[in-house]
């Protein structure tokens, strides 16, 4: 069975500062990994995904994430935060060995301080 | 349709009543998921349909919850004898491809059905 753990339910950074949202996964087989974002009063949308092609994945709005198998991590980063990045971010995992359900983490709310 | 459509968008019901929530996925999407989003609880997996395979019901919290998908398209999530703890936003998502491949498992979400049980 697969699972994800997101460390920190709430992260607050200053505008222009580095954003780091942590995600660790558990999977018995190589996983697909995703980050989704939910802006206030909007639906969830895909930010980026890892499908084993490259360990460093670039997504929309300047975000990227690095798959580290040795650390079972898939942390999300952005070099310089913008006010518009304030949202809830969800890490998710599924198994690519077969059609599989997708399990989400509990989410991290990102706040940006002016 | 152009996106995943869910209805009703809002539902207020009394404790003990049954409710039905509907999801109309993107045409041609073979996989359909139901999740529950509660404050501070993230997205809780409920059930997963893939093509004609038996659904994965491992996330349904109790036997009051059930779901079906008719003709590989529209899905209905039914909650019987609702309780106050069932209050949440119920999200449906669909996916074109699951398993291997570059497009695999990318979910398109609906706007959700907000359920309030009084």
PDB file of N, CA and C in Angstrom, chain A residues 21 33-35 47-50 54-59 62-68 73-78:
ATOM      1  N   UNK A  21       8.146  22.920   0.719  1.00  0.00           N
ATOM      2  CA  UNK A  21       7.052  22.121   1.269  1.00  0.00           C
ATOM      3  C   UNK A  21       7.472  20.656   1.190  1.00  0.00           C
ATOM      4  N   UNK A  33       4.478  10.288  -8.436  1.00  0.00           N
ATOM      5  CA  UNK A  33       4.303  11.299  -7.398  1.00  0.00           C
ATOM      6  C   UNK A  33       3.801  12.595  -8.010  1.00  0.00           C
ATOM      7  N   UNK A  34       2.964  13.277  -7.267  1.00  0.00           N
ATOM      8  CA  UNK A  34       2.318  14.477  -7.794  1.00  0.00           C
ATOM      9  C   UNK A  34       2.275  15.556  -6.711  1.00  0.00           C
ATOM     10  N   UNK A  35       2.237  16.786  -7.167  1.00  0.00           N
ATOM     11  CA  UNK A  35       1.839  17.895  -6.331  1.00  0.00           C
ATOM     12  C   UNK A  35       0.647  18.567  -7.007  1.00  0.00           C
ATOM     13  N   UNK A  47       0.079  20.619 -10.288  1.00  0.00           N
ATOM     14  CA  UNK A  47       1.227  21.523 -10.282  1.00  0.00           C
ATOM     15  C   UNK A  47       2.392  20.879 -11.046  1.00  0.00           C
ATOM     16  N   UNK A  48       2.673  19.619 -10.718  1.00  0.00           N
ATOM     17  CA  UNK A  48       3.715  18.866 -11.404  1.00  0.00           C
ATOM     18  C   UNK A  48       3.584  17.393 -11.045  1.00  0.00           C
ATOM     19  N   UNK A  49       4.321  16.552 -11.817  1.00  0.00           N
ATOM     20  CA  UNK A  49       4.256  15.117 -11.553  1.00  0.00           C
ATOM     21  C   UNK A  49       5.604  14.478 -11.850  1.00  0.00           C
ATOM     22  N   UNK A  50       5.914  13.415 -11.137  1.00  0.00           N
ATOM     23  CA  UNK A  50       7.105  12.611 -11.369  1.00  0.00           C
ATOM     24  C   UNK A  50       6.669  11.253 -11.893  1.00  0.00           C
ATOM     25  N   UNK A  54      12.669  11.815 -15.111  1.00  0.00           N
ATOM     26  CA  UNK A  54      13.740  12.676 -14.596  1.00  0.00           C
ATOM     27  C   UNK A  54      13.464  12.928 -13.126  1.00  0.00           C
ATOM     28  N   UNK A  55      14.510  12.993 -12.327  1.00  0.00           N
ATOM     29  CA  UNK A  55      14.296  13.136 -10.880  1.00  0.00           C
ATOM     30  C   UNK A  55      13.933  14.555 -10.488  1.00  0.00           C
ATOM     31  N   UNK A  56      14.350  15.544 -11.275  1.00  0.00           N
ATOM     32  CA  UNK A  56      13.987  16.931 -11.011  1.00  0.00           C
ATOM     33  C   UNK A  56      12.856  17.298 -11.965  1.00  0.00           C
ATOM     34  N   UNK A  57      11.737  17.646 -11.394  1.00  0.00           N
ATOM     35  CA  UNK A  57      10.545  17.920 -12.189  1.00  0.00           C
ATOM     36  C   UNK A  57      10.179  19.384 -12.060  1.00  0.00           C
ATOM     37  N   UNK A  58       9.950  20.021 -13.173  1.00  0.00           N
ATOM     38  CA  UNK A  58       9.533  21.428 -13.162  1.00  0.00           C
ATOM     39  C   UNK A  58       8.038  21.511 -13.437  1.00  0.00           C
ATOM     40  N   UNK A  59       7.378  22.378 -12.684  1.00  0.00           N
ATOM     41  CA  UNK A  59       5.939  22.529 -12.853  1.00  0.00           C
ATOM     42  C   UNK A  59       5.577  23.958 -13.238  1.00  0.00           C
ATOM     43  N   UNK A  62       6.776  28.347 -11.624  1.00  0.00           N
ATOM     44  CA  UNK A  62       8.126  28.364 -11.073  1.00  0.00           C
ATOM     45  C   UNK A  62       8.409  27.317 -10.015  1.00  0.00           C
ATOM     46  N   UNK A  63       7.475  26.436  -9.757  1.00  0.00           N
ATOM     47  CA  UNK A  63       7.694  25.382  -8.780  1.00  0.00           C
ATOM     48  C   UNK A  63       8.450  24.205  -9.382  1.00  0.00           C
ATOM     49  N   UNK A  64       9.201  23.521  -8.549  1.00  0.00           N
ATOM     50  CA  UNK A  64       9.844  22.286  -8.960  1.00  0.00           C
ATOM     51  C   UNK A  64       9.938  21.338  -7.763  1.00  0.00           C
ATOM     52  N   UNK A  65      10.141  20.074  -8.070  1.00  0.00           N
ATOM     53  CA  UNK A  65      10.259  19.071  -7.018  1.00  0.00           C
ATOM     54  C   UNK A  65      11.295  18.044  -7.439  1.00  0.00           C
ATOM     55  N   UNK A  66      11.995  17.508  -6.461  1.00  0.00           N
ATOM     56  CA  UNK A  66      13.035  16.535  -6.743  1.00  0.00           C
ATOM     57  C   UNK A  66      12.706  15.208  -6.076  1.00  0.00           C
ATOM     58  N   UNK A  67      12.717  14.149  -6.867  1.00  0.00           N
ATOM     59  CA  UNK A  67      12.489  12.807  -6.366  1.00  0.00           C
ATOM     60  C   UNK A  67      13.811  12.263  -5.830  1.00  0.00           C
ATOM     61  N   UNK A  68      13.811  11.908  -4.545  1.00  0.00           N
ATOM     62  CA  UNK A  68      14.993  11.325  -3.927  1.00  0.00           C
ATOM     63  C   UNK A  68      14.611   9.969  -3.361  1.00  0.00           C
ATOM     64  N   UNK A  73      11.596  10.940  -0.618  1.00  0.00           N
ATOM     65  CA  UNK A  73      11.042  12.289  -0.514  1.00  0.00           C
ATOM     66  C   UNK A  73      10.729  12.860  -1.886  1.00  0.00           C
ATOM     67  N   UNK A  74       9.860  13.839  -1.883  1.00  0.00           N
ATOM     68  CA  UNK A  74       9.472  14.543  -3.114  1.00  0.00           C
ATOM     69  C   UNK A  74       9.073  15.954  -2.692  1.00  0.00           C
ATOM     70  N   UNK A  75      10.044  16.700  -2.170  1.00  0.00           N
ATOM     71  CA  UNK A  75       9.781  18.036  -1.640  1.00  0.00           C
ATOM     72  C   UNK A  75       9.558  19.039  -2.759  1.00  0.00           C
ATOM     73  N   UNK A  76       8.681  19.978  -2.510  1.00  0.00           N
ATOM     74  CA  UNK A  76       8.331  21.025  -3.480  1.00  0.00           C
ATOM     75  C   UNK A  76       9.060  22.316  -3.116  1.00  0.00           C
ATOM     76  N   UNK A  77       9.668  22.955  -4.097  1.00  0.00           N
ATOM     77  CA  UNK A  77      10.389  24.193  -3.825  1.00  0.00           C
ATOM     78  C   UNK A  77      10.076  25.257  -4.873  1.00  0.00           C
ATOM     79  N   UNK A  78      10.301  26.500  -4.447  1.00  0.00           N
ATOM     80  CA  UNK A  78      10.244  27.639  -5.358  1.00  0.00           C
ATOM     81  C   UNK A  78      11.234  28.658  -4.816  1.00  0.00           C
TER      82      UNK A  78
END
